[in-house]
Amino acid sequence: MKYQELIRQMTLEEKCGMLSGRDIWSTHPVDRLGIPAIFLSDGPTGVRKQLGTGDHLGLNASMPATCLPTAATMANSWNPELVERMGCLVGQEAASQGVNVLLGPGLNIKRSPLCGRNFEYFSEDPYLSGKMAAAMVRGIQSNGISACPKHFAVNSQELRRMASDSVLDERTLREIYLTGFEIAVKEGKPKTIMSSYNMVNGTYANENAHLLRDILVDEWGYDGAVVTDWGGSNDHVEGVRTGSHLEMPGTGGDSARELVQAVKDGRISEEIVDQRVDELLQLVFATKDGSTGKKDFTVEQHHEMVHQAALETVVLLKNQDNILPLKPDTKVALVGDFAKTPRYQGAGSSLVNPTKLDTALEKIKEMPWRFAGYAQGYQRSDRPNEHLKQQAEDLAKQADVVLLYLGLPEIFETEGLDRSHMRLPRNQIELLNALAKVNPNVVVVLSAGSPVEMPWVDECKALVHGYLGGQAGAGAALEVISGRVNPSGKLAESYPMECSQNPSAAYYPGKERTCEYREGLYVGYRYYDTAQVPVRFPFGFGLSYTTFSYSDLQVSREQVRFTLTNIGSVDGAEIAQLYVGLPDAKTFRPVKELKGFAKVFLKAGESKTVTIALDDKAFRYFNVQTNSWQTESGTYRLMVGASVTDIRLTGSLEIAGDSAACPYDPEKLSHYYSGRVENVGDNEFELLLGRPIPAPGWDHTGLLGMNDAICQMYYAKSGLARFVRRILTYMKDRSIAKGEPDLNILFVYNMPFRGIAKMMGGRVTMEMSRGLLTIVNGHFCRGVKEVWRGFLNARKAQKKQKK
C-alpha cells in the first residue's frame, strides 16, 4: 500500500468515515494527519458547483460556468481532439472553482431513443463512445483534477433506475455495454469512475464483483477509485468489500458506523478497509493541488472556444435544391419559440448556469440577410394557439425563406424521466404544415438531444440539426446556414422511421423488476443494417456543401489506407468511417461494426492519403464458452464510407483466428443469426443468457422490501402507504402535464426505501428506514416504535462520534 504508514495512524472510525461522504459534495478530511477533503461536482457539459444548499438534480442555483454542447452533440463532431480541448476547458473551470472530481463524461449506450438522459451520452456505438470519452477524460485531467466516467454499467433507462435489474448475456455486456468504458479506462486513465444505480444480472453495480473486480481491475488494470452514484449505495459493507471506495452523498455517519460494526463483527476484514482507504487516498493526494481556485481565462475566451466546437457539431440532414447556404440579401423570417429561448442543454444533474447565452433572434443581426421579422409561432407547452400560428403565417408570406425553429421541449428530455414516444409536439408540426403552404422555402432548425420521428420532413426544403449546442450553439447554426462554415457534423446515432422500429421497442423500458436486453448485440445501426430495416437517417450520416471521393484502398492487418479528395468547389471536412464485417461467420454478429474513423479537412480540389489503424478490437468477439476475447478465422470485409449505409470502398482480409468452437447453435438462436431480434421468445433468450430468465414482475401478494420502490406502494398492506402513493402519483402526473416535471417528485417516486436513508444526510438512518417499511407493510405501531428507536440510536451515536 502506498500510504500504509499514514493509514496505520488512523483510527478505525476515521478510516470508515473516509469511505462515505461528509455531505452532498465533499469527503471527510482527517485534519490531524493532513488529509484534506476533496470536492466533487456535476460536470458533463460544464461545471455545476452549487452556491447554497446542494442537491444532485440541478434544482438549486450554481456558479456561472461555460455550457458546452452536450455529449450527444459533441459526438456528432467525430473529433476526439476537439472533445479533448473541451475537456481541458471544463477541467480548467472546475479547478478554478475548487473542484477535485468532475462527474463526467457519461457514456452509457443509447439502447433506446426514449431514454430521458440520452442527451448526456455520446452514441449508440461503443467504439465511438469510448474514443470520445477517453478524449474528454484526458482533457479534464490535464488540469490536475479527476474526471469520472459514468454510469458503470448497463444503465439505459431512467424509469426506476435505482431498483431495476438489467438482464443481459455476457457477450452483449462485454461487446456493447462495456467496450466504451474499456476504451475510456485504458486510453483516458481516469482517476475515478462512477458505478450505476441499477442491478446488473441480479447484483447492484456498486457491489458487483464481476464488474468492479474481475473486469475493471483485473482485466483492464484500473487503479483509480469507484464512487457511487448519488444514493446508489445498496449495501455499503458489500460495496467496500467488492471495490467501491466512496459512498455519496454522506449519510451523517450512518454508513461509517455500519462499516465499523461490520469490522468488529468480522463481516469484513480491516485489511480490506485499509486497502480501500489507501486507494482513495491516491485520488485525494493526486487532485488536492489541482483545485487551486486560480482563474487564468476569460468568459469571452471560453465562449469563443465552445462556439468553435459547436460549429463542428451541426448536422445538415436535408438540402433540397441546394437552398443552403442562403445567399446574401435573402429576406429571412425567423419563426419559433426556440429562436428566442433556445434549447441548448438537458435537464437534471447536468444543468449548467451559463456565463453567456446566444440566441438566434440576437445572432441573426450579424448575418448578411434582410431580416423580415420574428414570430413565436407556437407555445412550448404544446397547446394550440391560432393567434400565434396566424402571426407566423403572415410573416412567412413576406419572406423569401423561413427559418423555422423546432425541437423537443425540456419536459421531453430530463434526468429521471424517459420519453413515451419520439414525436415532436403536435402544435409545432401543424405550424410547419401551415407555413409550407404559404412559403415553399422553409428551413427547419432542429433542437433535440435525441432522435425524433420525422414524417414531416417532406414539408421543409432543408433540415439543420443543432442538437443541444451549448451556450454558443445558436450562432453556430446560423453560420452554417449562411455558408460561413461548411457543415461537417455527422450523426452518432440512427434515426428510425418510427419508434416501433427500434430493436428494443418490445422490451423497453422494463415494466417492473427487470429490464431484459433481448435484442442482444443488435443496438442501433447494428440492427437496422443487419435486419435491413430502412431508417430516416442512418448512423454516420451528414451532408456538406462540397463533395468527397474515395479511392485507392489498401488493407492490412494493422491498418487501412485510402485517398480522400474534395472534388467540390468549397473547402470542407469529411468524416471517413471504417466498418468491419465477417460474411458467413459461424458466430452470429452484425453485418457491419464501426472499428475506426478519421475527420479530414480538405481544401477544394485537395487530396490526402488517410490511414486508419486497426487495433485489438477490430476483429474480436467475446466467446462465452471460453470466457475470453477471441478472433474467428475467415475473410473479413473492411468497408470505408461516408456513413454506415454509404460504403465507398471495400477490401478483403484473411485472418487466421482462434481454434475455439462456435459457442452457439444457429438453429436454436435463429433470431440472433438473422438479426431480426424485435420479438425474441423466452426459450431463445434463455439459451442466449445461459441461465433461467429472472422473474420480471413484482410479487403483489408479498411484503415490500428495502430495495422495492416507493411507487410500488399501490399494493402495500398499509392503507396510509397506498394513500401517500396516490398523492405522489397525482403530484408527478400534474407536473408532467404542466410541462414542468418535478425532478424531486420523480426521484422520490422511483426511489427504493433504502434510498430514504442514503439521501437524507443522516436525518433518516437505515434503521429508521426499516421502521418506515414496517409501517408500509401494515404494522403501524411496531413501525413507529422502530423509527423512534432508530432516531434515539442515531442521536446517541452522533454524539459519541462528535466526541
Coordinates of C-alpha atoms in Angstrom, one line a residue, residues 46-369:
G46 CA -20.0 22.3 -17.7
V47 CA -19.3 22.8 -14.0
R48 CA -22.3 22.7 -11.8
K49 CA -20.9 23.8 -8.4
Q50 CA -23.8 24.9 -6.3
L51 CA -23.8 28.2 -4.5
G52 CA -26.0 27.3 -1.5
T53 CA -27.9 24.2 -0.5
G54 CA -26.7 21.3 -2.5
D55 CA -28.8 18.8 -4.5
H56 CA -28.0 16.3 -7.1
L57 CA -30.8 17.1 -9.5
G58 CA -29.9 20.6 -10.8
L59 CA -32.6 22.3 -8.8
N60 CA -30.7 24.9 -6.8
A61 CA -28.6 27.7 -8.3
S62 CA -25.0 27.0 -9.3
M63 CA -22.0 29.2 -10.1
P64 CA -21.8 30.6 -13.6
A65 CA -19.8 28.3 -15.9
T66 CA -19.4 27.8 -19.6
C67 CA -22.1 25.5 -21.0
L68 CA -20.6 23.1 -23.6
P69 CA -22.5 21.3 -26.3
T70 CA -23.9 18.1 -24.7
A71 CA -22.2 14.7 -25.2
A72 CA -24.8 13.7 -27.8
T73 CA -23.9 16.9 -29.7
M74 CA -20.1 16.6 -29.3
A75 CA -20.2 13.1 -30.7
N76 CA -21.5 14.5 -34.0
S77 CA -18.2 16.1 -34.5
W78 CA -16.4 12.7 -34.6
N79 CA -13.3 14.7 -33.5
P80 CA -11.6 13.4 -30.3
E81 CA -9.1 16.3 -30.5
L82 CA -11.9 18.8 -30.3
V83 CA -13.5 16.8 -27.4
E84 CA -10.2 16.8 -25.5
R85 CA -10.0 20.6 -25.9
M86 CA -13.5 20.9 -24.4
G87 CA -12.5 18.6 -21.6
C88 CA -9.5 20.8 -20.9
L89 CA -11.8 23.9 -20.9
V90 CA -14.3 22.4 -18.4
G91 CA -11.5 21.0 -16.3
Q92 CA -9.9 24.4 -16.1
E93 CA -13.1 25.9 -14.9
A94 CA -13.6 23.1 -12.4
A95 CA -10.1 23.6 -10.9
S96 CA -10.7 27.4 -10.7
Q97 CA -13.9 26.7 -8.6
G98 CA -12.1 24.4 -6.2
V99 CA -13.4 21.1 -7.7
N100 CA -11.3 18.0 -7.4
V101 CA -13.5 15.5 -9.2
L102 CA -15.7 16.4 -12.1
L103 CA -18.5 13.9 -12.6
G104 CA -18.4 13.1 -16.2
P105 CA -18.4 12.2 -19.0
G106 CA -21.4 10.0 -19.4
L107 CA -21.0 7.2 -21.9
N108 CA -23.9 4.8 -21.5
I109 CA -25.0 3.2 -24.7
K110 CA -28.1 4.6 -26.4
R111 CA -30.0 1.4 -26.4
S112 CA -33.3 3.1 -27.0
P113 CA -34.0 6.6 -28.3
L114 CA -36.5 7.0 -25.5
C115 CA -34.0 7.2 -22.6
G116 CA -34.6 10.6 -21.0
R117 CA -30.9 11.1 -20.4
N118 CA -29.6 10.3 -23.9
F119 CA -28.6 13.9 -24.4
E120 CA -25.9 13.2 -21.8
Y121 CA -24.4 10.2 -23.6
F122 CA -22.3 10.1 -26.8
S123 CA -23.6 7.3 -29.1
E124 CA -25.3 4.0 -29.8
D125 CA -21.9 2.7 -30.8
P126 CA -19.3 1.6 -28.1
Y127 CA -16.2 2.4 -30.1
L128 CA -17.2 6.0 -30.9
S129 CA -18.4 6.5 -27.3
G130 CA -15.2 5.2 -25.9
K131 CA -13.0 7.3 -28.1
M132 CA -14.9 10.5 -27.2
A133 CA -15.0 9.7 -23.5
A134 CA -11.2 8.9 -23.4
A135 CA -10.6 12.3 -25.0
M136 CA -12.8 14.1 -22.6
V137 CA -11.1 12.4 -19.6
R138 CA -7.6 13.4 -20.9
G139 CA -8.7 17.0 -21.3
I140 CA -10.3 17.3 -17.8
Q141 CA -7.4 15.6 -16.1
S142 CA -4.8 17.8 -17.8
N143 CA -5.7 20.3 -15.1
G144 CA -4.6 18.2 -12.2
I145 CA -8.1 17.1 -11.2
S146 CA -10.1 13.9 -11.9
A147 CA -12.7 13.0 -14.4
C148 CA -15.3 10.4 -13.5
P149 CA -16.8 8.4 -16.4
K150 CA -20.3 7.2 -15.6
H151 CA -22.6 5.2 -15.2
F152 CA -20.8 1.9 -14.9
A153 CA -22.7 0.0 -16.2
V154 CA -25.8 -1.0 -18.4
N155 CA -27.8 2.0 -17.2
S156 CA -30.1 2.5 -20.2
Q157 CA -33.4 3.7 -18.7
E158 CA -34.4 6.4 -16.1
L159 CA -37.6 4.6 -15.0
R160 CA -36.9 3.0 -11.6
R161 CA -33.2 3.2 -12.3
M162 CA -32.4 2.6 -8.6
A163 CA -34.5 -0.5 -8.4
S164 CA -34.3 -2.2 -11.8
D165 CA -32.2 -5.2 -12.9
S166 CA -30.6 -5.1 -16.3
V167 CA -30.7 -8.7 -17.6
L168 CA -28.3 -9.5 -20.5
D169 CA -25.9 -12.1 -21.7
E170 CA -22.2 -11.9 -21.1
R171 CA -21.3 -11.3 -24.8
T172 CA -23.7 -8.3 -25.1
L173 CA -22.4 -7.0 -21.8
R174 CA -18.8 -7.1 -23.0
E175 CA -19.1 -6.1 -26.6
I176 CA -21.8 -3.4 -26.4
Y177 CA -22.1 -2.0 -22.8
L178 CA -18.5 -2.3 -21.5
T179 CA -16.3 -1.7 -24.6
G180 CA -16.8 2.1 -24.4
F181 CA -15.8 2.1 -20.7
E182 CA -12.8 -0.2 -21.5
I183 CA -11.5 2.3 -24.1
A184 CA -12.1 5.2 -21.7
V185 CA -10.2 3.4 -18.9
K186 CA -7.3 2.2 -20.9
E187 CA -6.8 5.3 -23.1
G188 CA -8.1 8.1 -20.8
K189 CA -6.8 6.6 -17.5
P190 CA -9.5 8.3 -15.3
K191 CA -8.7 8.6 -11.6
T192 CA -12.4 8.0 -10.7
I193 CA -15.3 6.0 -12.2
M194 CA -19.0 6.1 -11.1
S195 CA -21.0 3.0 -10.5
S196 CA -24.6 3.0 -11.7
Y197 CA -27.8 2.8 -9.7
N198 CA -29.2 -0.4 -11.3
M199 CA -28.5 -4.1 -10.8
V200 CA -26.7 -6.0 -13.5
N201 CA -27.8 -9.6 -13.7
G202 CA -29.2 -9.6 -10.2
T203 CA -26.4 -7.7 -8.3
Y204 CA -26.2 -4.0 -7.7
A205 CA -23.5 -2.4 -9.8
N206 CA -21.8 -0.9 -6.8
E207 CA -21.3 -4.3 -5.2
N208 CA -20.9 -6.3 -8.4
A209 CA -17.6 -8.2 -8.1
H210 CA -17.8 -9.2 -11.8
L211 CA -17.8 -5.6 -12.8
L212 CA -15.7 -3.9 -10.2
R213 CA -13.0 -6.6 -9.6
D214 CA -13.0 -9.2 -12.4
I215 CA -13.3 -6.8 -15.3
L216 CA -12.5 -3.2 -14.1
V217 CA -9.4 -4.0 -12.0
D218 CA -8.2 -7.5 -13.0
E219 CA -8.7 -7.3 -16.8
W220 CA -8.4 -3.5 -17.5
G221 CA -5.8 -2.7 -14.9
Y222 CA -7.8 0.1 -13.4
D223 CA -6.1 1.6 -10.3
G224 CA -8.4 4.5 -9.5
A225 CA -11.4 5.0 -7.2
V226 CA -15.0 3.9 -7.6
V227 CA -17.7 6.4 -6.4
T228 CA -21.4 5.6 -6.1
D229 CA -24.0 7.5 -8.0
W230 CA -25.8 9.8 -5.5
G231 CA -27.9 7.5 -3.3
G232 CA -26.7 4.5 -5.3
S233 CA -25.2 2.5 -2.5
N234 CA -27.2 -0.5 -1.6
D235 CA -25.1 -2.5 0.9
H236 CA -22.2 -0.3 1.9
V237 CA -20.2 -3.1 3.5
E238 CA -20.5 -5.3 0.5
G239 CA -19.6 -2.4 -1.8
V240 CA -16.4 -1.7 0.1
R241 CA -15.6 -5.4 0.1
T242 CA -16.1 -5.6 -3.7
G243 CA -14.1 -2.5 -4.6
S244 CA -16.2 0.7 -4.1
H245 CA -14.3 3.4 -2.4
L246 CA -16.7 6.3 -1.8
E247 CA -20.4 6.3 -1.0
M248 CA -22.1 9.6 -1.9
P249 CA -23.7 11.7 -0.6
G250 CA -22.8 11.5 3.1
T251 CA -25.3 9.7 5.4
G252 CA -24.4 11.7 8.6
G253 CA -22.1 8.9 9.8
D254 CA -24.7 6.1 9.5
S255 CA -22.8 4.2 6.8
A256 CA -19.5 4.7 8.6
R257 CA -20.9 3.3 11.8
E258 CA -22.3 0.4 9.9
L259 CA -18.9 -0.4 8.4
V260 CA -17.1 0.0 11.8
Q261 CA -19.6 -2.5 13.3
A262 CA -19.1 -4.9 10.4
V263 CA -15.3 -4.9 11.0
K264 CA -15.9 -5.6 14.7
D265 CA -18.3 -8.4 13.9
G266 CA -15.9 -10.0 11.5
R267 CA -18.2 -9.5 8.4
I268 CA -15.4 -7.6 6.7
S269 CA -11.7 -7.5 7.5
E270 CA -9.9 -4.3 8.5
E271 CA -7.3 -5.1 5.9
I272 CA -9.9 -4.7 3.1
V273 CA -10.9 -1.3 4.6
D274 CA -7.3 -0.3 4.7
Q275 CA -6.9 -1.2 1.1
R276 CA -9.9 0.9 0.0
V277 CA -8.7 3.8 2.1
D278 CA -5.2 3.6 0.5
E279 CA -6.7 3.6 -3.0
L280 CA -9.0 6.6 -2.1
L281 CA -6.0 8.5 -0.7
Q282 CA -4.3 8.2 -4.0
L283 CA -7.2 10.1 -5.5
V284 CA -7.2 12.7 -2.7
F285 CA -3.5 13.5 -2.9
A286 CA -3.4 13.3 -6.7
T287 CA -6.1 16.0 -7.0
K288 CA -5.5 18.2 -3.9
D289 CA -3.2 20.6 -5.8
G290 CA -5.3 20.7 -9.0
S291 CA -8.2 22.6 -7.5
T292 CA -6.2 25.8 -7.0
G293 CA -9.1 28.3 -7.3
K294 CA -6.9 30.3 -9.8
K295 CA -8.7 31.7 -12.8
D296 CA -6.5 32.5 -15.8
F297 CA -9.1 32.6 -18.5
T298 CA -11.9 35.0 -19.5
V299 CA -15.6 34.3 -20.1
E300 CA -15.2 35.5 -23.7
Q301 CA -12.3 33.2 -24.4
H302 CA -14.2 30.1 -23.3
H303 CA -17.4 31.3 -25.0
E304 CA -15.5 31.5 -28.3
M305 CA -14.0 28.1 -27.7
V306 CA -17.4 26.4 -27.3
H307 CA -18.6 28.4 -30.3
Q308 CA -15.9 26.8 -32.4
A309 CA -16.8 23.4 -31.0
A310 CA -20.5 23.9 -31.8
L311 CA -19.6 24.7 -35.5
E312 CA -18.2 21.2 -35.9
T313 CA -21.3 19.5 -34.4
V314 CA -24.1 20.9 -36.6
V315 CA -25.5 18.2 -38.9
L316 CA -27.1 19.1 -42.2
L317 CA -29.7 16.4 -42.8
K318 CA -31.5 17.8 -45.9
N319 CA -30.7 20.4 -48.5
Q320 CA -33.3 20.2 -51.3
D321 CA -32.4 22.2 -54.4
N322 CA -29.3 23.4 -52.6
I323 CA -31.3 26.0 -50.9
L324 CA -28.4 26.3 -48.4
P325 CA -26.3 28.2 -47.9
L326 CA -28.6 31.2 -48.1
K327 CA -27.5 33.9 -50.4
P328 CA -26.7 37.4 -49.1
D329 CA -29.7 39.8 -49.2
T330 CA -32.1 36.9 -48.8
K331 CA -35.2 38.1 -47.0
V332 CA -35.4 35.8 -43.9
A333 CA -38.3 35.4 -41.4
L334 CA -37.4 33.9 -38.1
V335 CA -40.2 31.7 -36.6
G336 CA -40.4 29.5 -33.5
D337 CA -40.1 29.9 -29.7
F338 CA -36.7 28.2 -29.8
A339 CA -35.3 31.1 -31.8
K340 CA -35.9 33.4 -28.9
T341 CA -35.5 31.0 -26.0
P342 CA -33.1 28.2 -27.2
R343 CA -32.9 24.6 -26.0
Y344 CA -29.2 24.3 -25.6
Q345 CA -28.7 21.7 -22.7
G346 CA -30.6 18.9 -20.9
A347 CA -32.2 19.0 -17.5
G348 CA -31.2 17.4 -14.2
S349 CA -27.7 17.0 -12.7
S350 CA -26.0 18.3 -15.8
L351 CA -27.9 21.6 -15.7
V352 CA -25.4 24.5 -16.1
N353 CA -25.8 28.2 -15.3
P354 CA -24.2 29.6 -18.5
T355 CA -21.8 32.6 -18.5
K356 CA -23.5 33.8 -21.7
L357 CA -26.2 32.6 -24.0
D358 CA -26.5 33.3 -27.7
T359 CA -30.0 33.3 -29.3
A360 CA -30.9 33.1 -32.9
L361 CA -33.0 36.2 -32.5
E362 CA -29.9 38.1 -31.5
K363 CA -27.3 36.5 -33.7
I364 CA -29.4 36.8 -36.9
K365 CA -28.5 40.5 -36.9
E366 CA -24.9 39.5 -37.7
M367 CA -25.9 37.6 -40.8
P368 CA -25.8 39.1 -44.4
W369 CA -29.6 38.8 -44.9

